[in-house]
mmCIF file of C-alpha atoms in Angstrom:
data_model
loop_
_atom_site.group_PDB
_atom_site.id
_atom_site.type_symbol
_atom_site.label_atom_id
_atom_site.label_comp_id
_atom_site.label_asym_id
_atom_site.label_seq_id
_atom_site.Cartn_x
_atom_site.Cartn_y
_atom_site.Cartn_z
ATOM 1 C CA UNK A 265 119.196 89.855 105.058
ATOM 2 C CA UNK A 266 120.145 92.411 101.792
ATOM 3 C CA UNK A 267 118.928 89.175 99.414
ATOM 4 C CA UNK A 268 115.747 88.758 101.305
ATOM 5 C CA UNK A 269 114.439 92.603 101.534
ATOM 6 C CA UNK A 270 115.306 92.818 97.903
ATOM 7 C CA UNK A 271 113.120 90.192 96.948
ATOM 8 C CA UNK A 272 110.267 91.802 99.524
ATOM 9 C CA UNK A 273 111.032 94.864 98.120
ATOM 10 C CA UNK A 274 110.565 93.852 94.464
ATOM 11 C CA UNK A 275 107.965 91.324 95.196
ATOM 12 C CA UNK A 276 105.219 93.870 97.624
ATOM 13 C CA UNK A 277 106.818 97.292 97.105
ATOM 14 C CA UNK A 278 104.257 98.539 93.911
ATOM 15 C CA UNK A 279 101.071 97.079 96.494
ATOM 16 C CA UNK A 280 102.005 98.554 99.334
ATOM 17 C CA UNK A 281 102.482 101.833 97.619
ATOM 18 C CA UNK A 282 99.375 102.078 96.111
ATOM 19 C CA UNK A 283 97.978 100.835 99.954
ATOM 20 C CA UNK A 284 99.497 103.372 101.063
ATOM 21 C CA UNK A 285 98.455 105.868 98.841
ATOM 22 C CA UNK A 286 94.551 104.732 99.694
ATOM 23 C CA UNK A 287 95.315 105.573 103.491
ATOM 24 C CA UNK A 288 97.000 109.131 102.585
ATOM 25 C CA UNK A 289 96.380 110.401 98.701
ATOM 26 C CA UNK A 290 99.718 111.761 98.761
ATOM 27 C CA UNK A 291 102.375 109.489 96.349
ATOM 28 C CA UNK A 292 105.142 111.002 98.486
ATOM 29 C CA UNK A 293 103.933 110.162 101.886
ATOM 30 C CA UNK A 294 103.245 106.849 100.370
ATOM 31 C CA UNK A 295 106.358 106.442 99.345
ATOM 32 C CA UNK A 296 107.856 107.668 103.152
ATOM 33 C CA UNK A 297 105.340 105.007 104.354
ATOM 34 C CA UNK A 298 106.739 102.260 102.432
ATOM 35 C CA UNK A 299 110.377 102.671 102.799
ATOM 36 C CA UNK A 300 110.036 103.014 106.384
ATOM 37 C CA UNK A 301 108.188 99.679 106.657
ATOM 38 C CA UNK A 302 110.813 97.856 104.642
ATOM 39 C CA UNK A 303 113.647 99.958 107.198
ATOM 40 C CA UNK A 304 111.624 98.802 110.250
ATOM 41 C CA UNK A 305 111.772 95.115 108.405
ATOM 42 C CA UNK A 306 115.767 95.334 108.472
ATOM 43 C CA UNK A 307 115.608 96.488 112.325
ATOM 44 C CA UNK A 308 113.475 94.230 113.487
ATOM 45 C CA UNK A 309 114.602 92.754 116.418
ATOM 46 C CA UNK A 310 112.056 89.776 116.347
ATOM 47 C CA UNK A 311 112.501 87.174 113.621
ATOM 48 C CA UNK A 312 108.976 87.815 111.463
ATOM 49 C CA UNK A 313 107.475 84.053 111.150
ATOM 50 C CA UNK A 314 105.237 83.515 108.578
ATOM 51 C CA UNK A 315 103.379 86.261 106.415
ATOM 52 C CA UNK A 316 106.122 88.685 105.551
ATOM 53 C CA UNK A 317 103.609 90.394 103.358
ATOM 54 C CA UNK A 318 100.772 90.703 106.382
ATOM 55 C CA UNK A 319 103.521 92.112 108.398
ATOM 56 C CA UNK A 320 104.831 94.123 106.184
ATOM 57 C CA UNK A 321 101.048 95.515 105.647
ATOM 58 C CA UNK A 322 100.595 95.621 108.987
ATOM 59 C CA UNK A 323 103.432 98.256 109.356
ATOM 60 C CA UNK A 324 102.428 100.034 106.181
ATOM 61 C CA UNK A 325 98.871 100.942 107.140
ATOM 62 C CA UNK A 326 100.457 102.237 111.190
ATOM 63 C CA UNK A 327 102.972 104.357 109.451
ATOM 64 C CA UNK A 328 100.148 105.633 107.108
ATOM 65 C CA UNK A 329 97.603 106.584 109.903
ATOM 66 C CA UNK A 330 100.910 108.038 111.844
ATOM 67 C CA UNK A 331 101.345 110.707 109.015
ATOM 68 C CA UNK A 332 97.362 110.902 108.827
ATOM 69 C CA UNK A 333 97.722 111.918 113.060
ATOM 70 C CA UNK A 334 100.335 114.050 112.412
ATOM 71 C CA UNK A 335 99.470 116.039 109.375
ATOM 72 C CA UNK A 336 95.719 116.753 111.127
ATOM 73 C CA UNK A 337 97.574 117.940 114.116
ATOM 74 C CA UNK A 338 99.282 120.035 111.921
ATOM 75 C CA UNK A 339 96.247 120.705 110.098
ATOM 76 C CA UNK A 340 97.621 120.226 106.947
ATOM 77 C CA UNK A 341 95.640 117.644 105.554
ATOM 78 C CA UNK A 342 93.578 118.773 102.191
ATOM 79 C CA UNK A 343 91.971 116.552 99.241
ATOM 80 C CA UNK A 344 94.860 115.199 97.284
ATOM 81 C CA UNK A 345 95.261 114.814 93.773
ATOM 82 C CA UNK A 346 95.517 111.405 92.061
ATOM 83 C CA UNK A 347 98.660 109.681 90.966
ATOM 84 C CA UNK A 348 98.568 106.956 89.401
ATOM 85 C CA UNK A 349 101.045 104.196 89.565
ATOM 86 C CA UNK A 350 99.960 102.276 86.869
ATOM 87 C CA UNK A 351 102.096 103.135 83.384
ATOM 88 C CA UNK A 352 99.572 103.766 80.294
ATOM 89 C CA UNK A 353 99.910 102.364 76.999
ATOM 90 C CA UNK A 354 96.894 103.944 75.719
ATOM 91 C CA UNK A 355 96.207 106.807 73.616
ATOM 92 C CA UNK A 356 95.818 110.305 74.549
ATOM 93 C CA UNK A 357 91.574 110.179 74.170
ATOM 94 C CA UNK A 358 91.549 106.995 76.450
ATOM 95 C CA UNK A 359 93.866 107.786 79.226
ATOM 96 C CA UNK A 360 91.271 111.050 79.169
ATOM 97 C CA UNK A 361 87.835 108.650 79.129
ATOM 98 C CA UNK A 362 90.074 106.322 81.828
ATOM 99 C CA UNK A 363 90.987 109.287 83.789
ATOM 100 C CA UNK A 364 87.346 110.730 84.114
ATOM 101 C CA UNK A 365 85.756 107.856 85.366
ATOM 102 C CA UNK A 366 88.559 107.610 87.645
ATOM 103 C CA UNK A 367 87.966 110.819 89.530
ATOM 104 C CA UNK A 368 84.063 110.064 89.322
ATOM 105 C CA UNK A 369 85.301 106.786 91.541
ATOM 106 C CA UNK A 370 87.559 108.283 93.750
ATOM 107 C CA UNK A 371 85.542 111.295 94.607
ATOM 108 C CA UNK A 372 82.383 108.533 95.347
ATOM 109 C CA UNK A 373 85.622 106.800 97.400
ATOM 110 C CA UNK A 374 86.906 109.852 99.138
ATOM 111 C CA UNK A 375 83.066 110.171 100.667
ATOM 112 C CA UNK A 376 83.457 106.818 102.377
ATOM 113 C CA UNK A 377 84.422 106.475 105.836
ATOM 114 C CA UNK A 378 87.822 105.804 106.602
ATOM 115 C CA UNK A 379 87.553 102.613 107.097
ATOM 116 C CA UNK A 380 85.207 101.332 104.809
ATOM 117 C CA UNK A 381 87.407 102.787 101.695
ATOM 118 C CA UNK A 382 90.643 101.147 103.034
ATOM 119 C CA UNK A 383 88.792 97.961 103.303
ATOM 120 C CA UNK A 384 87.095 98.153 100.036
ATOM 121 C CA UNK A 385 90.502 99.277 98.179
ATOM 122 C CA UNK A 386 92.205 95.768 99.831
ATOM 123 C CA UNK A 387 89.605 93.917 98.522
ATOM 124 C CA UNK A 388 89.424 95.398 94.601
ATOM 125 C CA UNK A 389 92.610 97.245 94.394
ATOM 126 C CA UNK A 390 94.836 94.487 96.083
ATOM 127 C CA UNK A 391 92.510 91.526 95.451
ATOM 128 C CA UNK A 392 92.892 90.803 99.361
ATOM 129 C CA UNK A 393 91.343 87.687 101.174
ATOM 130 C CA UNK A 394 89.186 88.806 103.795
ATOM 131 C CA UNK A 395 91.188 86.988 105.876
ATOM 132 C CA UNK A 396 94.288 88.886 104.801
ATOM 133 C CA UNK A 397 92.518 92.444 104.950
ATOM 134 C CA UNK A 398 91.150 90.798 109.239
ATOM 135 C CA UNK A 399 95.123 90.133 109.041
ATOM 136 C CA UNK A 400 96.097 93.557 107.879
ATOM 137 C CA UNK A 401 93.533 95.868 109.723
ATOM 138 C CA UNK A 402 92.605 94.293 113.014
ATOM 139 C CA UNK A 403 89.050 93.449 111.970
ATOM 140 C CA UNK A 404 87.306 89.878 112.639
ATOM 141 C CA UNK A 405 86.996 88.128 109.119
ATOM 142 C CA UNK A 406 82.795 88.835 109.780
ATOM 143 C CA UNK A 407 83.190 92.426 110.219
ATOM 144 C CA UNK A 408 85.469 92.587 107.053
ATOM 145 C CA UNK A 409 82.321 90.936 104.810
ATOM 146 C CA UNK A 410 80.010 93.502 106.866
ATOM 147 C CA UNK A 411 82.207 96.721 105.823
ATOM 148 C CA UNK A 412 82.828 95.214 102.350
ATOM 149 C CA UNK A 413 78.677 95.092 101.692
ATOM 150 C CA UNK A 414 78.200 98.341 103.040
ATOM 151 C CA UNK A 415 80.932 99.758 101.044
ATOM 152 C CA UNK A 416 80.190 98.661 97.896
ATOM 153 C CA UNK A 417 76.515 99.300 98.517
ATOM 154 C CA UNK A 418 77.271 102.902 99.466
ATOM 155 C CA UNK A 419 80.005 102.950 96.427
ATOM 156 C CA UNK A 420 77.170 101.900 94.080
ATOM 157 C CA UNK A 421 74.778 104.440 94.971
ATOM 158 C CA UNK A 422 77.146 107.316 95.386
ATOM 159 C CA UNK A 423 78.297 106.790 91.495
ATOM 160 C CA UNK A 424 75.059 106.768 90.209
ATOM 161 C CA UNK A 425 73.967 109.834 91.442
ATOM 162 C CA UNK A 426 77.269 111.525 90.279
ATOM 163 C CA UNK A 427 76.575 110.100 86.512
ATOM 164 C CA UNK A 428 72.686 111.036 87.158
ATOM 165 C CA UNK A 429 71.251 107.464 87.186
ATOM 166 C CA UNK A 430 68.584 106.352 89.404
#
């Protein structure tokens, strides 16, 4: 079982962090999120046939809207700042340009409903089937396409009228 969760770990851990991040904004609840997945993979008492990765998504996004419940009854939950996961190889002017039109997206992103941003960040962030993100979030594969158009149309407009455009 060690050999297997190390290769799950190393193969979905960077994904499901940054999944996780979408559904929280915090890199340390994230984090929480992930390695508690991965523990509730190693006590699983049901062998997990098939899609490790669905499952292990699955488990991800409950654990993630578990620290959501929590934190709101605890009213601690606030914007969050971005972390990025991603390492940079650029220079200091370009990580600046890259980091602007970042927080242009993710403030549009932050002004979508729940649900619509978590589907939208499967789809571009995790390049998700929709049948993986109807796997992943409970949705019928038609409702997925539905959210996905309305997100991106909403996405679309919301940018534009941060950068002015008509």
């Amino acid at each position: 079982m060690n050999e297997l969760l190390g290769k799950l770990i190393g193969m979905h851990e960077k994904e499901l962090l940054r999944y996780a991040w979408i559904i929280v904004k915090d890199r340390m609840l994230a984090e929480d999120a992930v390695q508690n997945a991965f523990i509730a993979l190693t006590h699983s008492k049901q062998t997990i046939i098939g899609n490790h990765r669905a499952w292990l998504y699955c488990v991800v996004r409950n654990k993630c809207l578990n620290i959501i419940r929590k934190r709101k009854n605890r009213g601690e939950l606030q914007l969050a700042e971005y972390h990025e996961f991603a390492e940079h190889d650029a220079s200091p002017s370009d990580i600046m340009t890259e980091a602007e039109r970042q927080l242009i997206f993710l403030r549009c992103l932050s002004l979508l409903k729940a649900q619509h941003r978590e589907v939208l960040m499967l789809k571009i962030d995790q390049n998700k089937s929709y049948r993986e993100i109807s796997e992943i979030t409970g949705l019928s594969v038609g409702n997925v396409g539905f959210i996905l158009h309305t997100a991106t149309t909403t996405l679309r407009k919301l940018v534009k009228k941060e950068l002015g455009e008509s």
